[in-house]
Each structure stands twice: as C-alpha cells, then as structure tokens.
mmCIF file of C-alpha atoms in Angstrom:
data_model
loop_
_atom_site.group_PDB
_atom_site.id
_atom_site.type_symbol
_atom_site.label_atom_id
_atom_site.label_comp_id
_atom_site.label_asym_id
_atom_site.label_seq_id
_atom_site.Cartn_x
_atom_site.Cartn_y
_atom_site.Cartn_z
ATOM 1 C CA UNK K 978 14.693 29.437 -42.287
ATOM 2 C CA UNK K 979 15.361 30.532 -38.698
ATOM 3 C CA UNK K 980 11.741 31.475 -38.184
ATOM 4 C CA UNK K 981 10.675 28.076 -39.547
ATOM 5 C CA UNK K 982 12.889 26.406 -36.923
ATOM 6 C CA UNK K 983 11.235 28.487 -34.183
ATOM 7 C CA UNK K 984 7.789 27.475 -35.399
ATOM 8 C CA UNK K 985 8.687 23.770 -35.656
ATOM 9 C CA UNK K 986 10.218 23.731 -32.160
ATOM 10 C CA UNK K 987 7.185 25.382 -30.593
ATOM 11 C CA UNK K 988 4.684 23.240 -32.524
ATOM 12 C CA UNK K 989 6.393 19.997 -31.459
ATOM 13 C CA UNK K 990 6.215 21.081 -27.844
ATOM 14 C CA UNK K 991 2.592 22.220 -28.131
ATOM 15 C CA UNK K 992 1.592 18.853 -29.631
ATOM 16 C CA UNK K 993 3.381 17.077 -26.783
ATOM 17 C CA UNK K 994 1.604 19.355 -24.313
ATOM 18 C CA UNK K 995 -1.829 18.514 -25.733
ATOM 19 C CA UNK K 996 -1.078 14.781 -25.732
ATOM 20 C CA UNK K 997 0.169 14.991 -22.129
ATOM 21 C CA UNK K 998 -3.026 16.698 -20.993
ATOM 22 C CA UNK K 999 -5.162 14.076 -22.775
ATOM 23 C CA UNK K 1000 -3.224 11.215 -21.148
ATOM 24 C CA UNK K 1001 -3.466 12.847 -17.712
ATOM 25 C CA UNK K 1002 -7.234 13.163 -18.062
ATOM 26 C CA UNK K 1003 -7.571 9.453 -18.895
ATOM 27 C CA UNK K 1004 -5.639 8.104 -15.909
ATOM 28 C CA UNK K 1005 -7.760 7.253 -12.879
ATOM 29 C CA UNK K 1006 -8.238 4.425 -10.389
ATOM 30 C CA UNK K 1007 -9.525 2.174 -13.182
ATOM 31 C CA UNK K 1008 -6.024 1.863 -14.657
ATOM 32 C CA UNK K 1009 -3.920 1.589 -11.519
ATOM 33 C CA UNK K 1010 -3.950 1.523 -7.745
ATOM 34 C CA UNK K 1011 -4.074 4.753 -5.764
ATOM 35 C CA UNK K 1012 -0.307 5.275 -5.379
ATOM 36 C CA UNK K 1013 0.455 4.322 -8.977
ATOM 37 C CA UNK K 1014 -2.111 6.845 -10.225
ATOM 38 C CA UNK K 1015 -0.825 9.499 -7.808
ATOM 39 C CA UNK K 1016 2.771 9.214 -8.997
ATOM 40 C CA UNK K 1017 1.750 8.988 -12.636
ATOM 41 C CA UNK K 1018 -0.239 12.211 -12.274
ATOM 42 C CA UNK K 1019 2.735 13.729 -10.472
ATOM 43 C CA UNK K 1020 5.091 12.857 -13.352
ATOM 44 C CA UNK K 1021 2.716 13.977 -16.107
ATOM 45 C CA UNK K 1022 2.067 17.263 -14.270
ATOM 46 C CA UNK K 1023 5.799 17.900 -14.076
ATOM 47 C CA UNK K 1024 6.168 17.029 -17.761
ATOM 48 C CA UNK K 1025 3.468 19.588 -18.623
ATOM 49 C CA UNK K 1026 5.283 22.230 -16.544
ATOM 50 C CA UNK K 1027 8.579 21.273 -18.187
ATOM 51 C CA UNK K 1028 7.096 21.717 -21.667
ATOM 52 C CA UNK K 1029 5.715 25.152 -20.759
ATOM 53 C CA UNK K 1030 9.022 26.355 -19.257
ATOM 54 C CA UNK K 1031 11.016 24.815 -22.115
ATOM 55 C CA UNK K 1032 9.009 26.679 -24.751
ATOM 56 C CA UNK K 1033 9.215 29.930 -22.770
ATOM 57 C CA UNK K 1034 12.987 29.558 -22.285
ATOM 58 C CA UNK K 1035 13.456 28.818 -25.976
ATOM 59 C CA UNK K 1036 11.491 31.874 -27.092
ATOM 60 C CA UNK K 1037 13.347 34.081 -24.588
ATOM 61 C CA UNK K 1038 16.720 32.737 -25.675
ATOM 62 C CA UNK K 1039 16.024 33.602 -29.306
ATOM 63 C CA UNK K 1040 14.429 36.928 -28.338
ATOM 64 C CA UNK K 1041 11.088 36.023 -29.861
ATOM 65 C CA UNK K 1042 9.508 37.309 -26.656
ATOM 66 C CA UNK K 1043 10.885 39.557 -23.923
ATOM 67 C CA UNK K 1044 10.259 39.244 -20.198
ATOM 68 C CA UNK K 1045 11.864 40.899 -17.195
ATOM 69 C CA UNK K 1046 13.722 38.237 -15.198
ATOM 70 C CA UNK K 1047 12.934 35.681 -17.919
ATOM 71 C CA UNK K 1048 16.094 33.781 -16.948
ATOM 72 C CA UNK K 1049 14.092 32.256 -14.072
ATOM 73 C CA UNK K 1050 12.410 29.897 -16.549
ATOM 74 C CA UNK K 1051 15.744 28.239 -17.324
ATOM 75 C CA UNK K 1052 16.304 27.658 -13.623
ATOM 76 C CA UNK K 1053 12.823 26.231 -13.174
ATOM 77 C CA UNK K 1054 13.195 23.944 -16.201
ATOM 78 C CA UNK K 1055 16.434 22.513 -14.846
ATOM 79 C CA UNK K 1056 14.895 21.773 -11.430
ATOM 80 C CA UNK K 1057 11.738 20.265 -12.967
ATOM 81 C CA UNK K 1058 13.803 17.814 -15.031
ATOM 82 C CA UNK K 1059 15.240 16.432 -11.781
ATOM 83 C CA UNK K 1060 11.783 16.330 -10.167
ATOM 84 C CA UNK K 1061 10.526 14.247 -13.116
ATOM 85 C CA UNK K 1062 13.356 11.754 -12.583
ATOM 86 C CA UNK K 1063 12.488 11.693 -8.859
ATOM 87 C CA UNK K 1064 8.845 10.957 -9.713
ATOM 88 C CA UNK K 1065 9.885 8.089 -11.974
ATOM 89 C CA UNK K 1066 11.972 6.586 -9.201
ATOM 90 C CA UNK K 1067 9.076 6.779 -6.721
ATOM 91 C CA UNK K 1068 6.660 5.325 -9.296
ATOM 92 C CA UNK K 1069 9.026 2.396 -9.952
ATOM 93 C CA UNK K 1070 9.430 1.777 -6.227
ATOM 94 C CA UNK K 1071 5.634 1.707 -5.771
ATOM 95 C CA UNK K 1072 5.348 -0.892 -8.542
ATOM 96 C CA UNK K 1073 8.186 -3.036 -7.182
ATOM 97 C CA UNK K 1074 7.943 -2.638 -3.404
ATOM 98 C CA UNK K 1075 5.007 -0.560 -2.184
ATOM 99 C CA UNK K 1076 5.787 -0.995 1.508
ATOM 100 C CA UNK K 1077 9.329 0.295 1.048
ATOM 101 C CA UNK K 1078 8.036 3.192 -1.063
ATOM 102 C CA UNK K 1079 5.811 4.320 1.815
ATOM 103 C CA UNK K 1080 8.525 4.321 4.492
ATOM 104 C CA UNK K 1081 9.574 7.693 5.932
ATOM 105 C CA UNK K 1082 13.265 7.151 5.149
ATOM 106 C CA UNK K 1083 12.532 6.681 1.436
ATOM 107 C CA UNK K 1084 10.139 9.624 1.344
ATOM 108 C CA UNK K 1085 12.769 11.899 2.894
ATOM 109 C CA UNK K 1086 16.058 10.697 1.394
ATOM 110 C CA UNK K 1087 14.824 10.212 -2.173
ATOM 111 C CA UNK K 1088 13.976 13.932 -2.434
ATOM 112 C CA UNK K 1089 17.424 15.117 -1.280
ATOM 113 C CA UNK K 1090 18.918 15.199 -4.843
ATOM 114 C CA UNK K 1091 16.112 17.580 -5.874
ATOM 115 C CA UNK K 1092 17.000 19.938 -3.020
ATOM 116 C CA UNK K 1093 20.710 19.746 -3.908
ATOM 117 C CA UNK K 1094 19.902 20.579 -7.541
ATOM 118 C CA UNK K 1095 17.777 23.580 -6.533
ATOM 119 C CA UNK K 1096 20.626 24.901 -4.345
ATOM 120 C CA UNK K 1097 23.236 24.431 -7.091
ATOM 121 C CA UNK K 1098 21.044 26.080 -9.739
ATOM 122 C CA UNK K 1099 19.836 29.023 -7.664
ATOM 123 C CA UNK K 1100 22.839 29.731 -5.425
ATOM 124 C CA UNK K 1101 25.859 29.017 -7.626
ATOM 125 C CA UNK K 1102 27.094 29.650 -11.170
ATOM 126 C CA UNK K 1103 27.906 25.996 -11.774
ATOM 127 C CA UNK K 1104 25.092 25.299 -14.260
ATOM 128 C CA UNK K 1105 23.930 28.783 -15.319
ATOM 129 C CA UNK K 1106 25.600 32.173 -15.091
ATOM 130 C CA UNK K 1107 23.671 35.419 -15.083
ATOM 131 C CA UNK K 1108 25.366 38.251 -16.982
ATOM 132 C CA UNK K 1109 25.143 41.914 -16.001
ATOM 133 C CA UNK K 1110 22.439 42.502 -18.610
ATOM 134 C CA UNK K 1111 20.252 39.646 -17.259
ATOM 135 C CA UNK K 1112 21.214 37.114 -19.926
ATOM 136 C CA UNK K 1113 21.830 33.500 -18.955
ATOM 137 C CA UNK K 1114 24.889 31.654 -20.233
ATOM 138 C CA UNK K 1115 26.075 28.131 -19.538
ATOM 139 C CA UNK K 1116 28.160 27.663 -16.420
ATOM 140 C CA UNK K 1117 31.410 25.706 -16.223
ATOM 141 C CA UNK K 1118 29.500 22.619 -15.080
ATOM 142 C CA UNK K 1119 26.452 23.033 -17.303
ATOM 143 C CA UNK K 1120 26.223 19.319 -18.098
ATOM 144 C CA UNK K 1121 25.946 18.576 -14.380
ATOM 145 C CA UNK K 1122 22.190 19.085 -14.772
ATOM 146 C CA UNK K 1123 22.015 15.670 -16.458
ATOM 147 C CA UNK K 1124 24.023 13.855 -13.784
ATOM 148 C CA UNK K 1125 21.423 13.867 -10.990
ATOM 149 C CA UNK K 1126 18.528 12.635 -13.214
ATOM 150 C CA UNK K 1127 20.995 10.002 -14.418
ATOM 151 C CA UNK K 1128 21.519 8.934 -10.797
ATOM 152 C CA UNK K 1129 17.783 8.480 -10.354
ATOM 153 C CA UNK K 1130 17.595 6.352 -13.492
ATOM 154 C CA UNK K 1131 20.550 4.285 -12.245
ATOM 155 C CA UNK K 1132 18.628 3.664 -8.999
ATOM 156 C CA UNK K 1133 15.610 2.622 -11.078
ATOM 157 C CA UNK K 1134 17.743 0.086 -12.957
ATOM 158 C CA UNK K 1135 19.231 -1.312 -9.731
ATOM 159 C CA UNK K 1136 15.805 -1.494 -8.045
ATOM 160 C CA UNK K 1137 14.192 -3.296 -10.986
ATOM 161 C CA UNK K 1138 17.017 -5.781 -11.552
ATOM 162 C CA UNK K 1139 17.182 -6.657 -7.841
ATOM 163 C CA UNK K 1140 13.392 -7.166 -7.658
ATOM 164 C CA UNK K 1141 13.396 -9.295 -10.822
ATOM 165 C CA UNK K 1142 16.281 -11.373 -9.445
ATOM 166 C CA UNK K 1143 14.430 -12.141 -6.219
ATOM 167 C CA UNK K 1144 11.086 -13.147 -7.714
ATOM 168 C CA UNK K 1145 10.566 -16.561 -9.306
ATOM 169 C CA UNK K 1146 7.331 -15.507 -10.977
ATOM 170 C CA UNK K 1147 7.800 -15.106 -14.731
ATOM 171 C CA UNK K 1148 4.815 -12.759 -14.826
ATOM 172 C CA UNK K 1149 6.427 -10.515 -12.214
ATOM 173 C CA UNK K 1150 9.803 -10.625 -13.970
ATOM 174 C CA UNK K 1151 8.232 -9.400 -17.213
ATOM 175 C CA UNK K 1152 6.366 -6.672 -15.338
ATOM 176 C CA UNK K 1153 9.531 -5.513 -13.560
ATOM 177 C CA UNK K 1154 11.757 -5.522 -16.635
ATOM 178 C CA UNK K 1155 9.160 -3.537 -18.572
ATOM 179 C CA UNK K 1156 9.765 -0.735 -16.055
ATOM 180 C CA UNK K 1157 13.254 -0.305 -17.498
ATOM 181 C CA UNK K 1158 11.645 0.953 -20.701
ATOM 182 C CA UNK K 1159 10.221 3.858 -18.715
ATOM 183 C CA UNK K 1160 13.594 5.525 -18.372
ATOM 184 C CA UNK K 1161 14.839 4.619 -21.836
ATOM 185 C CA UNK K 1162 13.078 7.495 -23.639
ATOM 186 C CA UNK K 1163 14.281 10.328 -21.374
ATOM 187 C CA UNK K 1164 17.754 8.761 -21.188
ATOM 188 C CA UNK K 1165 18.144 8.649 -24.979
ATOM 189 C CA UNK K 1166 16.675 12.139 -25.223
ATOM 190 C CA UNK K 1167 19.142 13.425 -22.624
ATOM 191 C CA UNK K 1168 22.094 11.808 -24.455
ATOM 192 C CA UNK K 1169 21.119 13.426 -27.763
ATOM 193 C CA UNK K 1170 20.494 16.743 -26.018
ATOM 194 C CA UNK K 1171 23.868 16.471 -24.310
ATOM 195 C CA UNK K 1172 25.604 16.766 -27.691
ATOM 196 C CA UNK K 1173 22.971 18.621 -29.742
ATOM 197 C CA UNK K 1174 21.336 21.339 -27.618
ATOM 198 C CA UNK K 1175 19.133 22.736 -30.384
ATOM 199 C CA UNK K 1176 17.170 19.566 -31.118
ATOM 200 C CA UNK K 1177 13.795 19.304 -29.280
ATOM 201 C CA UNK K 1178 14.156 15.609 -28.407
ATOM 202 C CA UNK K 1179 13.819 15.463 -24.608
ATOM 203 C CA UNK K 1180 10.097 16.248 -24.487
ATOM 204 C CA UNK K 1181 8.986 13.793 -27.243
ATOM 205 C CA UNK K 1182 11.243 11.077 -25.775
ATOM 206 C CA UNK K 1183 9.808 11.665 -22.298
ATOM 207 C CA UNK K 1184 6.273 11.593 -23.662
ATOM 208 C CA UNK K 1185 7.007 8.250 -25.353
ATOM 209 C CA UNK K 1186 7.916 6.846 -21.937
ATOM 210 C CA UNK K 1187 4.724 8.285 -20.458
ATOM 211 C CA UNK K 1188 2.770 6.347 -23.085
ATOM 212 C CA UNK K 1189 4.673 3.171 -22.129
ATOM 213 C CA UNK K 1190 3.709 3.729 -18.473
ATOM 214 C CA UNK K 1191 0.079 4.315 -19.465
ATOM 215 C CA UNK K 1192 -0.034 1.085 -21.481
ATOM 216 C CA UNK K 1193 1.617 -0.818 -18.614
ATOM 217 C CA UNK K 1194 -0.981 0.507 -16.185
ATOM 218 C CA UNK K 1195 -3.781 -0.552 -18.489
ATOM 219 C CA UNK K 1196 -2.219 -3.969 -19.008
ATOM 220 C CA UNK K 1197 -1.812 -4.509 -15.274
ATOM 221 C CA UNK K 1198 -5.509 -3.760 -14.738
ATOM 222 C CA UNK K 1199 -6.403 -6.388 -17.325
ATOM 223 C CA UNK K 1200 -4.664 -8.948 -15.110
ATOM 224 C CA UNK K 1201 -5.561 -7.500 -11.694
ATOM 225 C CA UNK K 1202 -8.658 -7.812 -9.523
ATOM 226 C CA UNK K 1203 -9.838 -4.302 -8.644
ATOM 227 C CA UNK K 1204 -11.143 -5.077 -5.144
ATOM 228 C CA UNK K 1205 -8.188 -7.056 -3.763
ATOM 229 C CA UNK K 1206 -5.315 -5.993 -6.078
ATOM 230 C CA UNK K 1207 -4.514 -9.693 -6.538
ATOM 231 C CA UNK K 1208 -4.173 -11.332 -9.938
ATOM 232 C CA UNK K 1209 -7.516 -12.172 -11.560
ATOM 233 C CA UNK K 1210 -8.873 -15.248 -13.366
ATOM 234 C CA UNK K 1211 -7.324 -14.256 -16.681
ATOM 235 C CA UNK K 1212 -3.852 -13.875 -15.178
ATOM 236 C CA UNK K 1213 -4.288 -17.161 -13.283
ATOM 237 C CA UNK K 1214 -5.160 -19.063 -16.458
ATOM 238 C CA UNK K 1215 -2.132 -17.656 -18.288
ATOM 239 C CA UNK K 1216 0.196 -18.388 -15.360
ATOM 240 C CA UNK K 1217 -1.012 -21.965 -14.821
ATOM 241 C CA UNK K 1218 -0.812 -22.857 -18.512
ATOM 242 C CA UNK K 1219 2.840 -21.827 -18.288
ATOM 243 C CA UNK K 1220 3.401 -23.825 -15.074
ATOM 244 C CA UNK K 1221 1.604 -26.933 -16.318
ATOM 245 C CA UNK K 1222 3.890 -27.129 -19.338
ATOM 246 C CA UNK K 1223 6.871 -27.400 -16.946
ATOM 247 C CA UNK K 1224 5.199 -29.386 -14.175
ATOM 248 C CA UNK K 1225 7.443 -32.461 -14.577
ATOM 249 C CA UNK K 1226 10.616 -30.413 -14.203
ATOM 250 C CA UNK K 1227 9.230 -27.966 -11.651
ATOM 251 C CA UNK K 1228 6.325 -29.449 -9.631
ATOM 252 C CA UNK K 1229 4.013 -27.079 -7.792
ATOM 253 C CA UNK K 1230 1.177 -27.069 -5.275
ATOM 254 C CA UNK K 1231 -2.083 -25.299 -6.023
ATOM 255 C CA UNK K 1232 -4.462 -24.289 -3.238
ATOM 256 C CA UNK K 1233 -8.081 -23.287 -3.756
ATOM 257 C CA UNK K 1234 -9.642 -21.177 -0.995
ATOM 258 C CA UNK K 1235 -13.334 -20.524 -0.492
ATOM 259 C CA UNK K 1236 -15.054 -18.340 2.123
ATOM 260 C CA UNK K 1237 -17.631 -20.448 3.925
ATOM 261 C CA UNK K 1238 -21.234 -19.182 3.772
ATOM 262 C CA UNK K 1239 -20.157 -16.009 1.986
ATOM 263 C CA UNK K 1240 -23.686 -15.323 0.754
ATOM 264 C CA UNK K 1241 -24.895 -15.186 4.369
ATOM 265 C CA UNK K 1242 -22.114 -12.699 5.188
ATOM 266 C CA UNK K 1243 -23.335 -10.396 2.413
ATOM 267 C CA UNK K 1244 -26.982 -10.850 3.415
ATOM 268 C CA UNK K 1245 -26.484 -10.234 7.145
ATOM 269 C CA UNK K 1246 -23.616 -7.716 7.219
ATOM 270 C CA UNK K 1247 -24.041 -6.042 3.840
ATOM 271 C CA UNK K 1248 -21.890 -5.986 0.729
ATOM 272 C CA UNK K 1249 -19.455 -3.456 2.222
ATOM 273 C CA UNK K 1250 -18.449 -5.894 4.961
ATOM 274 C CA UNK K 1251 -18.545 -8.728 2.444
ATOM 275 C CA UNK K 1252 -15.967 -6.869 0.359
ATOM 276 C CA UNK K 1253 -13.913 -6.290 3.509
ATOM 277 C CA UNK K 1254 -13.857 -10.038 4.211
ATOM 278 C CA UNK K 1255 -12.555 -10.663 0.681
ATOM 279 C CA UNK K 1256 -9.849 -8.048 1.209
ATOM 280 C CA UNK K 1257 -8.933 -9.743 4.496
ATOM 281 C CA UNK K 1258 -8.537 -13.053 2.658
ATOM 282 C CA UNK K 1259 -6.225 -11.321 0.174
ATOM 283 C CA UNK K 1260 -4.103 -9.807 2.955
ATOM 284 C CA UNK K 1261 -3.913 -13.177 4.731
ATOM 285 C CA UNK K 1262 -2.717 -14.727 1.459
ATOM 286 C CA UNK K 1263 0.010 -12.112 1.119
ATOM 287 C CA UNK K 1264 1.295 -12.775 4.619
ATOM 288 C CA UNK K 1265 1.064 -16.545 4.216
ATOM 289 C CA UNK K 1266 3.113 -16.570 1.005
ATOM 290 C CA UNK K 1267 5.522 -13.727 1.731
ATOM 291 C CA UNK K 1268 8.479 -16.116 2.236
ATOM 292 C CA UNK K 1269 7.509 -18.456 -0.607
ATOM 293 C CA UNK K 1270 7.378 -16.020 -3.527
ATOM 294 C CA UNK K 1271 4.083 -17.534 -4.597
ATOM 295 C CA UNK K 1272 1.400 -16.630 -7.107
ATOM 296 C CA UNK K 1273 -1.822 -15.445 -5.462
ATOM 297 C CA UNK K 1274 -5.084 -14.580 -7.198
ATOM 298 C CA UNK K 1275 -8.780 -14.014 -6.769
ATOM 299 C CA UNK K 1276 -10.203 -16.728 -8.997
ATOM 300 C CA UNK K 1277 -13.732 -15.399 -8.894
ATOM 301 C CA UNK K 1278 -16.406 -14.463 -6.368
ATOM 302 C CA UNK K 1279 -15.222 -15.694 -2.980
ATOM 303 C CA UNK K 1280 -12.720 -18.212 -4.381
ATOM 304 C CA UNK K 1281 -8.976 -17.650 -4.352
ATOM 305 C CA UNK K 1282 -5.896 -19.429 -5.693
ATOM 306 C CA UNK K 1283 -2.369 -19.870 -4.294
ATOM 307 C CA UNK K 1284 0.393 -21.515 -6.345
ATOM 308 C CA UNK K 1285 3.722 -22.409 -4.697
ATOM 309 C CA UNK K 1286 6.798 -24.335 -5.822
ATOM 310 C CA UNK K 1287 6.603 -27.782 -4.240
ATOM 311 C CA UNK K 1288 10.297 -27.771 -3.316
ATOM 312 C CA UNK K 1289 9.743 -24.724 -1.070
ATOM 313 C CA UNK K 1290 6.905 -26.234 0.963
ATOM 314 C CA UNK K 1291 7.864 -28.741 3.664
ATOM 315 C CA UNK K 1292 4.268 -29.710 4.449
ATOM 316 C CA UNK K 1293 1.305 -28.567 2.377
ATOM 317 C CA UNK K 1294 -0.903 -28.444 5.467
ATOM 318 C CA UNK K 1295 1.338 -25.790 7.028
ATOM 319 C CA UNK K 1296 0.181 -23.305 4.399
ATOM 320 C CA UNK K 1297 -3.447 -24.050 5.281
ATOM 321 C CA UNK K 1298 -2.731 -23.531 8.995
ATOM 322 C CA UNK K 1299 -0.960 -20.216 8.300
ATOM 323 C CA UNK K 1300 -3.769 -19.072 6.049
ATOM 324 C CA UNK K 1301 -6.402 -19.783 8.683
ATOM 325 C CA UNK K 1302 -4.327 -18.103 11.396
ATOM 326 C CA UNK K 1303 -3.827 -14.859 9.464
ATOM 327 C CA UNK K 1304 -7.464 -14.844 8.345
ATOM 328 C CA UNK K 1305 -8.652 -15.010 11.973
ATOM 329 C CA UNK K 1306 -6.071 -12.424 12.988
ATOM 330 C CA UNK K 1307 -7.315 -9.859 10.452
ATOM 331 C CA UNK K 1308 -10.946 -10.591 11.284
ATOM 332 C CA UNK K 1309 -10.123 -9.682 14.882
ATOM 333 C CA UNK K 1310 -8.245 -6.536 13.778
ATOM 334 C CA UNK K 1311 -11.292 -5.360 11.824
ATOM 335 C CA UNK K 1312 -13.763 -6.266 14.608
ATOM 336 C CA UNK K 1313 -15.486 -8.924 12.529
ATOM 337 C CA UNK K 1314 -16.783 -12.253 13.783
ATOM 338 C CA UNK K 1315 -14.056 -14.859 14.189
ATOM 339 C CA UNK K 1316 -16.698 -17.500 13.438
ATOM 340 C CA UNK K 1317 -16.120 -16.855 9.721
ATOM 341 C CA UNK K 1318 -14.025 -19.618 8.203
ATOM 342 C CA UNK K 1319 -12.303 -20.807 5.055
ATOM 343 C CA UNK K 1320 -12.360 -24.096 3.188
ATOM 344 C CA UNK K 1321 -9.012 -24.856 1.594
ATOM 345 C CA UNK K 1322 -8.163 -27.724 -0.727
ATOM 346 C CA UNK K 1323 -4.870 -28.390 -2.455
ATOM 347 C CA UNK K 1324 -3.299 -30.565 -5.110
ATOM 348 C CA UNK K 1325 0.315 -31.362 -5.880
ATOM 349 C CA UNK K 1326 0.950 -31.133 -9.596
ATOM 350 C CA UNK K 1327 3.931 -33.155 -10.852
ATOM 351 C CA UNK K 1328 2.822 -33.881 -14.392
ATOM 352 C CA UNK K 1329 1.218 -32.124 -17.308
ATOM 353 C CA UNK K 1330 -2.558 -31.723 -17.075
ATOM 354 C CA UNK K 1331 -5.192 -29.809 -18.936
ATOM 355 C CA UNK K 1332 -6.044 -26.587 -17.127
ATOM 356 C CA UNK K 1333 -9.729 -27.515 -16.772
ATOM 357 C CA UNK K 1334 -8.778 -30.858 -15.250
ATOM 358 C CA UNK K 1335 -6.458 -29.196 -12.726
ATOM 359 C CA UNK K 1336 -9.187 -26.769 -11.671
ATOM 360 C CA UNK K 1337 -11.684 -29.616 -11.335
ATOM 361 C CA UNK K 1338 -9.381 -31.706 -9.149
ATOM 362 C CA UNK K 1339 -8.406 -28.934 -6.739
ATOM 363 C CA UNK K 1340 -12.018 -27.720 -6.646
ATOM 364 C CA UNK K 1341 -13.099 -31.204 -5.567
ATOM 365 C CA UNK K 1342 -10.459 -31.189 -2.821
ATOM 366 C CA UNK K 1343 -11.749 -27.869 -1.552
ATOM 367 C CA UNK K 1344 -15.386 -29.026 -1.510
ATOM 368 C CA UNK K 1345 -14.418 -32.158 0.412
ATOM 369 C CA UNK K 1346 -13.047 -29.863 3.120
ATOM 370 C CA UNK K 1347 -16.241 -27.812 3.028
ATOM 371 C CA UNK K 1348 -18.460 -30.910 3.303
ATOM 372 C CA UNK K 1349 -16.420 -32.224 6.225
ATOM 373 C CA UNK K 1350 -17.463 -29.190 8.282
ATOM 374 C CA UNK K 1351 -21.180 -29.885 7.946
#
C-alpha cells in the first residue's frame, strides 16, 4: 500500500512534468507579446524545476533513494515556490501595466521577497532544521514558506482590481479579472497542502493555472493585431456591437483613421518602413487616448479605429489635432518624412445603429477629409 502511494505520487508529478514541457514548447510570439512570452516561459521553467525537486525531495524523505546532502532539494523547492509566485506577479503586471512592469524600481523591489526567503531558508532554522545525521525536519515557522507567495498573490489581486476599476472598457475588465484565476489554482493547492502535507495537490493545481494562462494568451491573440498590438477587426466588431446596444444611454464618438497614400509609402520606402509607419500610428493613438480610456484598434490594412465616450470629449476635433501632432512627432523621432499625413473622420453615435451602417457613415466622413486634401 505504501509503495503504491509512492508510485502514484511520482506518476502524478511525471505527468505534470510532461504536460508542462509540452505547453512550454507551444508558447512563442504567436500567442503573446515578447514580455508576456518571456514571463510565461519563466514561470513554466520554474514549475518544471519545482516538479523535479519535489519528486526528489519526496523520494529522499521516504528513503526510496539516498543522496549525500539530499536535504538541499527541500531548500531549493521552497525557494522555487516563491520564485514562481514572483513570476506570476511580474506576468500580471506586464498584462495590466507594461510600462510600470519595465521600471527599475519594480524590477528591483519585486524580487526582494525572493531574496528574503532564500536567506531565511538557508541561514536560519525557521522553516527547516537540519539534524546531526543530515535529516531535515520542519522548523518552528515551517508554514512561513506559504506566507511570502501569499503576499505576491495578494499584490496580484490588488493590481488587477485597481486596473479593472480604472478602465471603462468592458473588454479590458474581463481580461483583467480573468487574471485572478491564474492564482486560484496554486492558492487552493497551497491551502490543501497547508493542512494535508502528503497530498500531491500543489503541482496539479499550479499546472491548471498554467493552462488558464495559455488559453488567455491564445484568446488575446485572437483579438489582437500582431504588428501593432492593438485590437483587431474581430475585437472591434464585438466591442461596437456592445456599445451600439447602449448608445442611447451612453453615447460615443468613433474615429476612423487612414494613412494617406500608404501604397506609395510601401512602394518607395519598402514594407519594413511601411510597417513602421503603421506602428507609429498605433503609438500616436495610445498617446492621444491615454487620458480618455478609449478603445483603439487596427481595423485593417492602414485603417484604424478610436472609440471614446462622448461625455469625456469636449471637442471632437481636439482628438484629431492631437492625433496628427503625435503622428508627426513620432515620424520625426524615427527620421521619416513629415510629409506623411492622416485622414481622420468621426461620427457621434447617440442612437442604436446596425454595425455595417455605422462603419459606412464614419468611412464616408473619413473619405471626405481625404478628398478635401486633393
């Protein structure tokens, strides 16, 4: 019966290890931006290391295998569990606020709990005690090893709730709240493990969260334009159908933006510079709408969409002026011709319309602006 328990414990962990490796091999830039993929790979790598040290520690504890200084694996496992929580926090921050995630203060301070854990585990007897015959027993504060990962998960919850509170976009709110599910698996696994040490629940629960992250990454790519990292046509359609249904209660302004003579830009400067111009438009849109909490998307080709709440915009033309200013500014920063220009049309929507009709009307407004330049 005891041997059967050993086999089941090891097999569960081996299956989780294989699944983790398969997931890691499937995650690349096609399912997330560079930082998202980096932190996902970081987490999954730590999970793989955790599984390996967990199995080794288990077999050593029950004297299935014997290693000199085998107690080190328990120490490593404890530290890795905190590193995984750290990785989850950084991943969440990248999803919610990339600029903040890349600041030096966040990079430095967010890793401090990991260092503190390593010092406590390796330099004190608080979590583990080493006996004279090189056996490891639980220290007086053994359960402290769950406190620091818990602090990271608490920061994740606070970060997500605050970001969801600030945004008015329903799409963003759903995306942010889904991040809370990431920590649910490890948290439940840690709670069960807290009271029942012998059950192998932490690894399967953590892996379940990794699958949630993977599905979220895939889902985000379905709704995201690869080149600009803006929402794509599919996401725009879904968002506007939602907004149109509430247009009487919550009017909005939709802007359609088109790069003038974009074909000539590609033909004369090459597709690489053409792509750069599109990325510049996207960055100009981000800066233009940063105080309006708007919806911004690449509608297709060289056409873009901005949607803003009407009550937040004093004059619709101000958005056009800002957009043109930031577009010229980034052209100058990238040493591109400032002769490139945008045509921008807009429509105020205060009643329910069919989506196709809304697109047609704002498209006509944009082309009127384009024709006026000829």
